[in-house]
Tab-separated table of C-alpha atoms in Angstrom:
chain	number	residue	atom	x	y	z
A	762	MET	CA	84.021	-19.362	131.523
A	763	SER	CA	81.702	-20.473	134.354
A	764	THR	CA	83.606	-22.254	137.126
A	765	VAL	CA	80.378	-23.677	138.600
A	766	SER	CA	79.270	-25.210	135.284
A	767	ASP	CA	82.802	-26.523	134.675
A	768	ASN	CA	82.833	-28.196	138.100
A	769	LYS	CA	79.435	-29.772	137.375
A	770	ARG	CA	80.770	-31.045	134.046
A	771	ILE	CA	83.826	-32.522	135.794
A	772	ALA	CA	81.557	-34.222	138.357
A	773	ARG	CA	79.199	-35.580	135.667
A	774	ASN	CA	82.053	-36.890	133.552
A	775	SER	CA	83.664	-38.451	136.616
A	776	VAL	CA	80.421	-40.372	137.327
A	777	PHE	CA	80.376	-41.832	133.795
A	778	LEU	CA	84.040	-42.789	134.075
A	779	TYR	CA	83.581	-44.407	137.485
A	780	ILE	CA	80.679	-46.525	136.239
A	781	ARG	CA	82.945	-47.643	133.412
A	782	MET	CA	85.833	-48.222	135.778
A	783	PHE	CA	83.868	-50.313	138.273
A	784	PHE	CA	82.568	-52.638	135.571
A	785	VAL	CA	85.944	-52.873	133.813
A	786	MET	CA	87.758	-53.537	137.088
A	787	CYS	CA	85.470	-56.413	138.076
A	788	VAL	CA	85.807	-58.015	134.650
A	789	ALA	CA	89.583	-57.422	134.515
A	790	PHE	CA	90.228	-59.209	137.802
A	791	TYR	CA	88.186	-62.220	136.737
A	792	VAL	CA	89.683	-62.293	133.235
A	793	SER	CA	93.227	-62.182	134.655
A	794	ARG	CA	92.484	-65.210	136.808
A	795	VAL	CA	91.054	-67.183	133.883
A	796	VAL	CA	93.796	-66.187	131.417
A	797	LEU	CA	96.604	-66.988	133.863
A	798	LYS	CA	95.070	-70.414	134.459
A	799	ALA	CA	94.556	-71.052	130.737
A	800	LEU	CA	97.996	-69.916	129.558
A	801	GLY	CA	100.092	-70.957	132.538
A	802	VAL	CA	102.752	-68.848	134.264
A	803	VAL	CA	105.377	-69.101	131.490
A	804	ASP	CA	103.055	-68.247	128.552
A	805	TYR	CA	101.439	-65.482	130.612
A	806	GLY	CA	104.915	-64.053	131.242
A	807	ILE	CA	105.780	-64.350	127.533
A	808	TYR	CA	102.621	-62.452	126.549
A	809	ASN	CA	103.465	-59.671	128.991
A	810	VAL	CA	107.107	-59.233	128.010
A	811	VAL	CA	106.640	-59.621	124.220
A	812	GLY	CA	103.411	-57.650	124.168
A	813	GLY	CA	105.248	-55.053	126.190
A	814	LEU	CA	107.900	-54.644	123.476
A	815	SER	CA	105.358	-53.454	120.935
A	816	THR	CA	102.914	-51.786	123.272
A	817	ALA	CA	105.849	-49.817	124.626
A	818	LEU	CA	105.389	-47.726	121.517
A	819	VAL	CA	101.926	-46.827	122.776
A	820	PHE	CA	103.836	-44.242	124.790
A	821	PHE	CA	104.618	-42.525	121.488
A	822	SER	CA	100.945	-42.676	120.635
A	823	SER	CA	100.071	-41.259	124.054
A	824	SER	CA	102.520	-38.420	123.590
A	825	LEU	CA	101.035	-37.463	120.228
A	826	THR	CA	97.532	-37.877	121.630
A	827	GLY	CA	98.508	-35.520	124.428
A	828	THR	CA	99.719	-33.022	121.835
A	829	THR	CA	96.471	-33.243	119.873
A	830	GLN	CA	94.388	-32.881	123.039
A	831	ARG	CA	96.379	-29.849	124.114
A	832	PHE	CA	95.898	-28.083	120.772
A	833	LEU	CA	92.221	-29.051	120.517
A	834	ASN	CA	91.465	-27.999	124.107
A	835	PHE	CA	93.296	-24.731	123.552
A	836	GLU	CA	91.408	-23.879	120.344
A	837	LEU	CA	88.034	-25.072	121.653
A	838	GLY	CA	88.655	-22.932	124.733
A	839	ARG	CA	89.043	-19.987	122.330
A	840	ASN	CA	86.030	-21.112	120.201
A	841	SER	CA	88.249	-21.506	117.125
A	842	LEU	CA	86.544	-24.400	115.294
A	843	GLU	CA	88.330	-23.932	111.962
A	844	LYS	CA	91.762	-24.231	113.547
A	845	ALA	CA	90.592	-27.262	115.537
A	846	ARG	CA	89.616	-28.877	112.217
A	847	LYS	CA	93.096	-28.220	110.827
A	848	ILE	CA	94.685	-29.727	113.931
A	849	PHE	CA	92.603	-32.894	113.582
A	850	ASN	CA	93.646	-33.443	109.951
A	851	ILE	CA	97.309	-32.678	110.585
A	852	SER	CA	97.295	-35.102	113.527
A	853	LEU	CA	95.639	-37.839	111.458
A	854	MET	CA	98.206	-37.445	108.671
A	855	ILE	CA	101.172	-37.593	111.070
A	856	PHE	CA	99.761	-40.484	113.109
A	857	SER	CA	99.071	-42.572	109.999
A	858	ALA	CA	102.630	-42.089	108.717
A	859	ILE	CA	104.058	-43.117	112.096
A	860	ALA	CA	101.820	-46.217	112.159
A	861	VAL	CA	103.378	-47.402	108.876
A	862	VAL	CA	106.916	-46.794	110.180
A	863	VAL	CA	106.148	-48.662	113.401
A	864	LEU	CA	104.827	-51.691	111.497
A	865	ILE	CA	107.982	-51.877	109.377
A	866	ALA	CA	110.332	-51.397	112.340
A	867	GLY	CA	108.469	-53.907	114.503
A	868	ALA	CA	108.388	-56.545	111.764
A	869	THR	CA	112.175	-56.283	111.330
A	870	PHE	CA	114.010	-55.211	114.494
A	871	GLY	CA	111.252	-56.432	116.816
A	872	VAL	CA	111.230	-59.946	115.360
A	873	TRP	CA	115.036	-60.134	115.545
A	874	PHE	CA	114.960	-59.062	119.192
A	875	VAL	CA	112.331	-61.635	120.192
A	876	LYS	CA	114.123	-64.429	118.330
A	877	THR	CA	117.633	-63.741	119.629
A	878	GLN	CA	117.671	-61.558	122.740
A	879	LEU	CA	114.810	-62.434	125.082
A	880	ASN	CA	115.161	-65.119	127.739
A	881	LEU	CA	112.391	-67.458	126.502
A	882	PRO	CA	111.916	-71.244	126.179
A	883	GLU	CA	113.079	-72.188	122.660
A	884	ALA	CA	109.878	-74.104	121.900
A	885	GLN	CA	107.843	-70.964	122.518
A	886	ARG	CA	109.806	-68.513	120.351
A	887	PRO	CA	107.576	-68.983	117.241
A	888	ALA	CA	104.496	-68.284	119.364
A	889	ALA	CA	106.227	-65.241	120.856
A	890	VAL	CA	106.849	-63.877	117.340
A	891	THR	CA	103.142	-64.330	116.527
A	892	VAL	CA	102.265	-62.413	119.701
A	893	LEU	CA	104.527	-59.619	118.466
A	894	TYR	CA	102.770	-59.466	115.064
A	895	ALA	CA	99.325	-59.327	116.693
A	896	THR	CA	100.322	-56.553	119.073
A	897	LEU	CA	101.982	-54.585	116.264
A	898	ILE	CA	98.705	-54.542	114.334
A	899	THR	CA	96.937	-53.396	117.494
A	900	LEU	CA	99.559	-50.709	117.966
A	901	ALA	CA	99.217	-49.382	114.409
A	902	SER	CA	95.445	-49.067	114.834
A	903	THR	CA	96.001	-47.332	118.179
A	904	PHE	CA	98.106	-44.660	116.481
A	905	VAL	CA	95.428	-43.903	113.895
A	906	PHE	CA	92.391	-44.101	116.175
A	907	SER	CA	94.001	-42.142	119.027
A	908	VAL	CA	93.302	-38.961	117.024
A	909	TYR	CA	89.591	-39.645	117.465
A	910	GLU	CA	90.125	-40.379	121.154
A	911	SER	CA	91.732	-36.945	121.467
A	912	VAL	CA	88.604	-35.377	120.005
A	913	LEU	CA	86.342	-37.339	122.342
A	914	ILE	CA	88.291	-36.273	125.449
A	915	ALA	CA	88.690	-32.667	124.278
A	916	ARG	CA	84.914	-32.558	123.818
A	917	GLU	CA	84.583	-34.083	127.318
A	918	ASN	CA	82.233	-36.822	126.052
A	919	MET	CA	82.965	-39.301	128.823
A	920	LYS	CA	79.592	-41.013	128.416
A	921	LEU	CA	80.580	-42.654	125.120
A	922	TYR	CA	84.071	-43.286	126.492
A	923	ALA	CA	82.451	-45.207	129.363
A	924	TYR	CA	80.249	-47.271	127.025
A	925	LEU	CA	83.242	-48.219	124.868
A	926	GLY	CA	85.162	-49.321	127.954
A	927	ILE	CA	82.285	-51.602	128.948
A	928	ILE	CA	82.152	-53.099	125.424
A	929	ASP	CA	85.910	-53.702	125.567
A	930	ALA	CA	85.598	-55.445	128.951
A	931	LEU	CA	82.762	-57.711	127.755
A	932	LEU	CA	84.734	-58.743	124.670
A	933	LYS	CA	87.776	-59.581	126.811
A	934	LEU	CA	85.564	-61.672	129.065
A	935	GLY	CA	84.390	-63.616	126.010
A	936	VAL	CA	87.989	-64.167	124.903
A	937	ALA	CA	88.937	-65.466	128.360
A	938	PHE	CA	86.208	-68.127	128.228
A	939	LEU	CA	86.982	-69.041	124.618
A	940	ILE	CA	90.714	-69.752	125.042
A	941	MET	CA	89.923	-72.366	127.700
A	942	HIS	CA	88.615	-74.586	124.857
A	943	VAL	CA	91.146	-74.108	122.026
A	944	PRO	CA	94.598	-75.514	121.241
A	945	ASP	CA	97.679	-73.266	120.895
A	946	ARG	CA	96.188	-70.894	123.431
A	947	LEU	CA	98.914	-68.226	123.450
A	948	VAL	CA	98.637	-67.580	119.687
A	949	VAL	CA	94.826	-67.609	119.671
A	950	TYR	CA	94.730	-65.302	122.682
A	951	ALA	CA	97.077	-62.800	121.019
A	952	TRP	CA	94.981	-62.535	117.831
A	953	LEU	CA	91.654	-62.377	119.658
A	954	MET	CA	92.966	-59.625	121.934
A	955	ALA	CA	94.062	-57.678	118.870
A	956	GLY	CA	90.530	-57.802	117.487
A	957	VAL	CA	88.994	-56.911	120.846
A	958	GLN	CA	91.131	-53.788	121.166
A	959	ILE	CA	90.525	-52.593	117.586
A	960	LEU	CA	86.713	-52.901	117.481
A	961	PRO	CA	85.832	-50.251	120.152
A	962	LYS	CA	88.306	-47.837	118.544
A	963	LEU	CA	86.586	-48.286	115.193
A	964	ILE	CA	83.192	-47.530	116.772
A	965	MET	CA	84.661	-44.416	118.389
A	966	ALA	CA	86.041	-43.177	115.056
A	967	LEU	CA	82.701	-43.637	113.280
A	968	TYR	CA	80.873	-41.812	116.071
A	969	CYS	CA	83.278	-38.851	116.028
A	970	ARG	CA	82.970	-38.521	112.242
A	971	ARG	CA	79.200	-38.198	112.518
A	972	ARG	CA	79.056	-36.115	115.708
A	973	TYR	CA	81.786	-33.446	115.658
A	974	GLU	CA	82.347	-30.727	113.096
A	975	GLU	CA	86.142	-30.668	113.457
A	976	VAL	CA	86.282	-34.328	112.359
A	977	ARG	CA	86.121	-33.665	108.633
A	978	HIS	CA	88.691	-35.485	106.510
A	979	ARG	CA	90.457	-33.224	104.057
A	980	ARG	CA	93.960	-32.353	102.887
A	981	VAL	CA	95.603	-29.730	105.058
A	982	TRP	CA	99.083	-28.354	104.549
A	983	ASP	CA	99.619	-25.438	106.921
A	984	LYS	CA	103.403	-25.259	107.262
A	985	LYS	CA	103.309	-22.920	110.247
A	986	LEU	CA	100.796	-25.050	112.146
A	987	ILE	CA	102.593	-28.308	111.224
A	988	LYS	CA	105.875	-26.838	112.461
A	989	GLU	CA	104.246	-25.717	115.704
A	990	PHE	CA	102.554	-29.109	116.163
A	991	MET	CA	105.701	-31.108	115.408
A	992	GLY	CA	107.857	-28.892	117.602
A	993	PHE	CA	105.505	-29.341	120.529
A	994	SER	CA	104.973	-33.065	119.941
A	995	GLY	CA	108.726	-33.578	119.562
A	996	TRP	CA	109.253	-32.774	123.230
A	997	TYR	CA	106.246	-34.892	124.143
A	998	VAL	CA	107.728	-37.793	122.176
A	999	TYR	CA	111.117	-37.367	123.839
A	1000	GLY	CA	109.512	-37.473	127.277
A	1001	SER	CA	107.475	-40.530	126.290
A	1002	SER	CA	110.606	-42.203	124.918
A	1003	VAL	CA	112.231	-41.847	128.325
A	1004	TRP	CA	109.112	-43.313	129.899
A	1005	MET	CA	109.233	-46.214	127.430
A	1006	VAL	CA	112.883	-46.934	128.170
A	1007	ASN	CA	112.247	-47.000	131.892
A	1008	GLU	CA	109.015	-48.986	131.805
A	1009	GLN	CA	109.743	-51.537	129.104
A	1010	GLY	CA	113.523	-51.417	129.388
A	1011	ILE	CA	113.268	-52.415	133.027
A	1012	ASN	CA	110.778	-55.127	132.033
A	1013	ILE	CA	113.402	-56.503	129.630
A	1014	ILE	CA	116.325	-56.405	132.075
A	1015	LEU	CA	114.149	-58.142	134.669
A	1016	ASN	CA	113.548	-60.846	132.045
A	1017	ILE	CA	117.278	-61.104	131.317
A	1018	PHE	CA	118.225	-61.401	135.004
A	1019	PHE	CA	115.280	-63.461	136.287
A	1020	GLY	CA	113.436	-65.035	133.300
A	1021	ALA	CA	109.788	-65.055	132.189
A	1022	VAL	CA	108.412	-65.934	135.651
A	1023	ILE	CA	109.328	-62.471	136.976
A	1024	ASN	CA	107.483	-60.937	134.029
A	1025	ALA	CA	104.407	-62.963	134.999
A	1026	ALA	CA	104.642	-61.475	138.505
A	1027	ARG	CA	104.962	-58.010	137.012
A	1028	GLY	CA	101.994	-58.770	134.751
A	1029	VAL	CA	99.859	-59.665	137.789
A	1030	ALA	CA	101.000	-56.457	139.493
A	1031	GLY	CA	100.120	-54.535	136.343
A	1032	GLN	CA	96.578	-55.942	136.336
A	1033	VAL	CA	96.010	-54.870	139.939
A	1034	ASN	CA	97.575	-51.487	139.268
A	1035	ASN	CA	95.475	-50.876	136.151
A	1036	ALA	CA	92.289	-51.615	138.037
A	1037	ILE	CA	93.140	-49.384	141.014
A	1038	SER	CA	94.724	-46.549	139.035
A	1039	ASN	CA	91.510	-46.259	137.014
A	1040	PHE	CA	89.888	-44.701	140.088
A	1041	SER	CA	92.257	-41.731	140.058
A	1042	ASN	CA	92.917	-41.686	136.309
A	1043	ASN	CA	89.208	-41.434	135.531
A	1044	PHE	CA	88.917	-38.439	137.820
A	1045	PHE	CA	91.930	-36.771	136.260
A	1046	MET	CA	90.709	-37.517	132.722
A	1047	ALA	CA	87.637	-35.432	133.534
A	1048	VAL	CA	89.821	-32.640	134.981
A	1049	ARG	CA	92.546	-32.506	132.317
A	1050	PRO	CA	90.648	-30.570	129.604
A	1051	GLN	CA	89.650	-27.942	132.170
A	1052	ILE	CA	93.280	-27.318	133.189
A	1053	VAL	CA	94.215	-26.469	129.600
A	1054	LYS	CA	91.072	-24.392	129.012
A	1055	ARG	CA	91.594	-22.354	132.175
A	1056	TYR	CA	95.165	-21.603	131.195
A	1057	ALA	CA	94.012	-20.605	127.698
A	1058	ALA	CA	91.400	-18.289	129.266
A	1059	GLY	CA	94.017	-16.680	131.521
A	1060	GLU	CA	92.283	-17.746	134.756
A	1061	GLU	CA	95.426	-18.067	136.902
A	1062	LYS	CA	93.746	-18.318	140.303
A	1063	GLU	CA	91.263	-20.946	139.118
A	1064	LEU	CA	94.083	-22.862	137.397
A	1065	GLU	CA	96.175	-22.932	140.583
A	1066	SER	CA	93.222	-24.110	142.656
A	1067	LEU	CA	92.341	-26.850	140.138
A	1068	VAL	CA	95.939	-28.134	139.873
A	1069	PHE	CA	96.374	-28.320	143.659
A	1070	SER	CA	92.983	-29.859	144.429
A	1071	SER	CA	93.147	-32.397	141.562
A	1072	THR	CA	96.631	-33.511	142.656
A	1073	ARG	CA	95.528	-34.097	146.234
A	1074	LEU	CA	92.264	-35.799	145.280
A	1075	THR	CA	94.046	-38.045	142.782
A	1076	TRP	CA	96.412	-39.197	145.544
A	1077	TYR	CA	93.554	-39.747	148.008
A	1078	LEU	CA	91.550	-41.786	145.506
A	1079	PHE	CA	94.591	-44.029	145.071
A	1080	TRP	CA	95.318	-44.273	148.779
A	1081	ILE	CA	91.828	-45.329	149.861
A	1082	PHE	CA	92.242	-48.572	147.886
A	1083	ILE	CA	95.998	-49.090	148.001
A	1084	LEU	CA	96.370	-49.092	151.797
A	1085	PRO	CA	94.144	-52.143	152.518
A	1086	ILE	CA	95.491	-53.957	149.433
A	1087	CYS	CA	99.126	-53.571	150.504
A	1088	LEU	CA	98.427	-54.607	154.105
A	1089	ARG	CA	96.552	-57.745	153.003
A	1090	VAL	CA	98.154	-58.425	149.628
A	1091	ASN	CA	99.066	-62.088	150.225
A	1092	TYR	CA	95.523	-63.063	151.199
A	1093	ILE	CA	94.033	-61.108	148.264
A	1094	LEU	CA	96.347	-62.789	145.725
A	1095	ASP	CA	95.622	-66.264	147.120
A	1096	LEU	CA	91.899	-65.525	146.953
A	1097	TRP	CA	92.104	-64.099	143.430
A	1098	LEU	CA	94.541	-66.410	141.579
A	1099	VAL	CA	94.803	-70.167	141.358
A	1100	ASP	CA	98.602	-70.160	140.899
A	1101	VAL	CA	100.279	-67.009	142.248
A	1102	PRO	CA	103.619	-66.301	140.505
A	1103	GLU	CA	106.614	-65.774	142.788
A	1104	TRP	CA	107.331	-62.129	143.715
A	1105	SER	CA	103.749	-61.091	142.894
A	1106	ALA	CA	102.928	-59.670	146.353
A	1107	THR	CA	106.061	-57.523	146.461
A	1108	PHE	CA	105.586	-56.313	142.892
A	1109	VAL	CA	101.921	-55.444	143.493
A	1110	CYS	CA	102.739	-53.204	146.471
A	1111	TRP	CA	105.685	-51.458	144.814
A	1112	THR	CA	103.828	-50.999	141.523
A	1113	LEU	CA	100.945	-49.314	143.341
A	1114	VAL	CA	103.296	-47.035	145.283
A	1115	TYR	CA	105.075	-46.065	142.073
A	1116	SER	CA	101.765	-45.270	140.382
A	1117	MET	CA	100.808	-43.024	143.292
A	1118	VAL	CA	104.076	-41.112	143.051
A	1119	ASN	CA	103.652	-40.837	139.294
A	1120	SER	CA	100.109	-39.497	139.680
A	1121	LEU	CA	101.490	-36.421	141.453
A	1122	SER	CA	103.085	-35.145	138.255
A	1123	ASN	CA	100.019	-35.461	135.987
A	1124	PRO	CA	98.218	-32.173	136.835
A	1125	MET	CA	101.457	-30.153	136.856
A	1126	TRP	CA	102.585	-31.681	133.567
A	1127	THR	CA	99.214	-30.912	131.962
A	1128	ALA	CA	99.480	-27.290	133.117
A	1129	MET	CA	103.061	-27.102	131.831
A	1130	SER	CA	102.050	-28.524	128.447
A	1131	ALA	CA	99.295	-25.899	128.175
A	1132	THR	CA	101.984	-23.199	128.033
A	1133	GLY	CA	103.593	-24.759	124.940
A	1134	HIS	CA	107.083	-24.193	126.449
A	1135	LEU	CA	108.309	-27.733	127.042
A	1136	ARG	CA	111.957	-27.689	125.941
A	1137	LYS	CA	113.655	-26.937	129.265
A	1138	SER	CA	111.179	-28.941	131.330
A	1139	VAL	CA	111.539	-32.057	129.171
A	1140	LEU	CA	115.304	-31.900	128.678
A	1141	ILE	CA	116.090	-31.664	132.390
A	1142	GLY	CA	113.142	-33.553	133.930
A	1143	SER	CA	113.085	-36.488	131.508
A	1144	ASN	CA	116.848	-36.966	131.685
A	1145	LEU	CA	116.663	-37.040	135.483
A	1146	PHE	CA	113.942	-39.696	135.212
A	1147	LEU	CA	115.994	-41.626	132.645
A	1148	LEU	CA	118.694	-42.251	135.266
A	1149	ALA	CA	116.379	-44.860	136.804
A	1150	PHE	CA	117.130	-47.303	133.948
A	1151	PRO	CA	120.955	-47.505	134.156
A	1152	LEU	CA	120.777	-47.385	137.958
A	1153	SER	CA	118.343	-50.324	137.905
A	1154	TRP	CA	120.644	-52.311	135.638
A	1155	LEU	CA	123.617	-51.611	137.930
A	1156	ALA	CA	121.602	-52.594	141.006
A	1157	LEU	CA	120.461	-55.903	139.453
A	1158	TYR	CA	123.959	-56.585	138.117
A	1159	ALA	CA	125.256	-56.105	141.669
A	1160	GLY	CA	122.890	-58.862	142.833
A	1161	MET	CA	120.159	-56.802	144.476
A	1162	ALA	CA	116.539	-57.996	144.644
A	1163	ALA	CA	114.200	-57.423	141.703
A	1164	TRP	CA	111.974	-54.947	143.592
A	1165	VAL	CA	114.850	-52.430	143.861
A	1166	VAL	CA	113.854	-50.992	140.465
A	1167	TYR	CA	110.722	-49.393	141.970
A	1168	PRO	CA	112.334	-47.080	144.562
A	1169	LEU	CA	114.633	-45.865	141.774
A	1170	LEU	CA	111.641	-45.177	139.511
A	1171	CYS	CA	109.876	-43.305	142.347
A	1172	LEU	CA	112.911	-41.077	142.951
A	1173	GLY	CA	113.086	-40.369	139.217
A	1174	ARG	CA	109.446	-39.269	139.077
A	1175	LEU	CA	109.829	-37.013	142.114
A	1176	ALA	CA	112.820	-35.340	140.447
A	1177	PHE	CA	110.712	-34.901	137.298
A	1178	LEU	CA	107.905	-33.306	139.336
A	1179	VAL	CA	110.193	-30.805	141.082
A	1180	ASN	CA	111.686	-29.794	137.751
A	1181	THR	CA	108.201	-29.332	136.206
A	1182	ILE	CA	107.105	-27.051	139.059
A	1183	ARG	CA	110.270	-24.963	138.752
A	1184	ASN	CA	109.758	-24.525	135.017
A	1185	PHE	CA	106.081	-23.615	135.431
A	1186	GLU	CA	106.757	-20.846	137.986
A	1187	PRO	CA	107.269	-18.065	135.358
A	1188	PHE	CA	103.821	-18.808	133.852
A	1189	SER	CA	101.697	-18.825	137.017
A	1190	GLN	CA	101.437	-18.084	140.730
A	1191	ILE	CA	102.449	-21.678	141.560
A	1192	THR	CA	105.827	-22.068	143.274
A	1193	LEU	CA	107.621	-25.066	144.768
A	1194	ARG	CA	106.956	-23.658	148.252
A	1195	THR	CA	103.205	-23.202	147.724
A	1196	TYR	CA	103.014	-26.655	146.097
A	1197	CYS	CA	104.666	-28.283	149.111
A	1198	LEU	CA	102.460	-26.401	151.592
A	1199	ARG	CA	99.146	-26.923	149.793
A	1200	VAL	CA	99.740	-30.371	148.257
A	1201	MET	CA	102.563	-32.367	149.826
A	1202	VAL	CA	101.982	-31.455	153.485
A	1203	PRO	CA	98.277	-32.497	153.478
A	1204	ILE	CA	99.111	-35.653	151.501
A	1205	LEU	CA	101.889	-36.729	153.882
A	1206	ARG	CA	99.711	-35.933	156.903
A	1207	VAL	CA	96.825	-38.098	155.648
A	1208	THR	CA	99.171	-40.905	154.555
A	1209	ALA	CA	101.021	-41.061	157.897
A	1210	VAL	CA	97.896	-40.991	160.072
A	1211	THR	CA	95.940	-43.572	158.072
A	1212	THR	CA	98.915	-45.944	157.768
A	1213	ALA	CA	99.427	-46.006	161.535
A	1214	VAL	CA	95.719	-46.453	162.363
A	1215	SER	CA	95.105	-49.062	159.612
A	1216	PHE	CA	98.140	-51.063	160.730
A	1217	LEU	CA	96.675	-51.331	164.238
A	1218	ILE	CA	93.239	-52.262	162.842
A	1219	ASP	CA	94.872	-54.952	160.672
A	1220	LEU	CA	96.420	-56.595	163.744
A	1221	ALA	CA	93.008	-56.891	165.419
A	1222	ILE	CA	91.035	-58.401	162.505
A	1223	PRO	CA	91.461	-62.047	161.315
A	1224	ALA	CA	92.808	-62.806	157.818
A	1225	ASN	CA	89.695	-64.242	156.175
A	1226	PHE	CA	87.150	-62.957	153.645
A	1227	VAL	CA	84.848	-61.372	156.218
A	1228	GLY	CA	87.878	-59.883	157.944
A	1229	LEU	CA	89.060	-58.440	154.631
A	1230	LEU	CA	85.708	-56.723	154.054
A	1231	ILE	CA	85.565	-55.329	157.607
A	1232	PHE	CA	89.193	-54.174	157.455
A	1233	SER	CA	88.702	-52.492	154.055
A	1234	ILE	CA	85.611	-50.616	155.291
A	1235	LEU	CA	87.289	-49.462	158.517
A	1236	SER	CA	90.452	-48.464	156.663
A	1237	GLY	CA	88.402	-46.543	154.080
A	1238	LEU	CA	86.402	-44.705	156.758
A	1239	THR	CA	89.617	-43.819	158.592
A	1240	THR	CA	91.089	-42.435	155.382
A	1241	LEU	CA	87.965	-40.416	154.562
A	1242	ALA	CA	87.956	-38.934	158.069
A	1243	ALA	CA	91.648	-38.043	157.822
A	1244	ILE	CA	91.071	-36.427	154.422
A	1245	TYR	CA	88.141	-34.360	155.736
A	1246	PHE	CA	89.893	-33.109	158.880
A	1247	THR	CA	93.504	-32.772	157.698
A	1248	GLY	CA	93.716	-33.260	153.918
A	1249	ILE	CA	91.556	-30.621	152.212
A	1250	SER	CA	91.352	-26.834	152.221
A	1251	ALA	CA	88.714	-24.811	154.076
A	1252	GLU	CA	86.955	-24.030	150.790
A	1253	GLU	CA	86.871	-27.714	149.798
A	1254	LYS	CA	85.547	-28.600	153.266
A	1255	LYS	CA	82.684	-26.114	152.816
A	1256	TYR	CA	81.890	-27.683	149.439
A	1257	ALA	CA	81.899	-31.157	151.031
A	1258	ASP	CA	79.580	-29.911	153.804
A	1259	ARG	CA	77.135	-28.492	151.246
A	1260	LEU	CA	77.184	-31.779	149.329
A	1261	LEU	CA	76.528	-33.797	152.502
A	1262	CYS	CA	73.664	-31.464	153.428
A	1263	LYS	CA	72.064	-31.936	150.005
A	1264	LEU	CA	72.348	-35.726	150.307
A	1265	HIS	CA	70.837	-35.609	153.789
A	1266	LEU	CA	67.929	-33.452	152.596
A	1267	LYS	CA	67.212	-35.848	149.726
A	1268	GLN	CA	67.136	-38.814	152.123
A	1269	THR	CA	64.814	-37.084	154.579
A	1270	THR	CA	62.541	-35.928	151.739
A	1271	ASN	CA	62.284	-39.468	150.361
């Protein structure tokens, strides 16, 4: 396997994903503003909490998608096309069965929960039930079509993935304008969003059927492979279940203690977080298949280097944008939204910090999943993370502020990360000590230096639009300088120097 060609593929795929991300981010921020104005704070909060109940099960879909990607990447790394075809068909059969079960469970238990347990205005409960039905249909389609998404990512076709993201963003923009002119806006918005999310997935499925040889529908009943797939996915599902309990369970207890307004604030924070996290997630999406393929090829040194560098770069990509946002969050929210829900500024900052902490575990977890030995890692790590939910409930019951849930979630993810590293040690040269020295120390150094310098810059620049632009540029340049001098390895610095030299030569030639 050529490391140079793999790195070029990662870079090329990252470019496609960043083009997609930039367009989607711009549209998402504008759409959020329009939708919040059209629905109002209460209906916006209802859509987020009720939609969250059903979309919580997307974590199950993500876990099974992760299983399919792992198996496909592994077999494609070994050039075993026939086995990849079997994996696709087994995944499609299992996903379709789960989609049916989810529809039945959501239409019974889910409806009961929305009608009787959530803290909602009585007049809006029928609309909330309709929102649940619309999101359940979206969820069922997500289960089925996620098999095709696994194929697309395993094949590293980020170009089509980028195009589909742009189509999705344009459709959502159209929905945002349309609901400004219709009655019963919450119900109409829910159904239109369901259609918007299904259409790109359908296009993706049709493309994969025509483009890739492993996407050939046929009956497959390989008991050994099904057992292996289900055993592996079982631990993935358990880990995702813990994630679901923490993410959506905490969303529910916040609703119970504080009402729908707090869910609107969390929804605003989620929109900001989704836009910013796309910067790092897009990079890691391009890296993830290579981690599995390098493990499958037995390239231990290259695997270690890729895990460490991707973890640090993921954090840095987050930090470049998060630092100026957190220091000027109140001005940004006032500029962005017409009516800013209470608690939004605090939730935005804590949500972004939590996402950064969570991003640390992604490369290590991908490497751990490549081994196929998940039992010990999931049982201990996920149960440590699960403690965040009861501790959050106890903290809120004791009268603490709503933001307290985020430090507890961050501690849970750090415990999960340490456990993952410990369990991966027998399969590689990576140890907790080397991880701390080569990942955590550079990260903490860059974070501390840039926070101190950016805080001083913030004091000297006025809080207006021009000041925001100047501050963001200066903060970004400070972060880039800190990364170059203190946050990357000598080998990565040489690569950066070569890249800068090439760019300089191109400019002088032109």
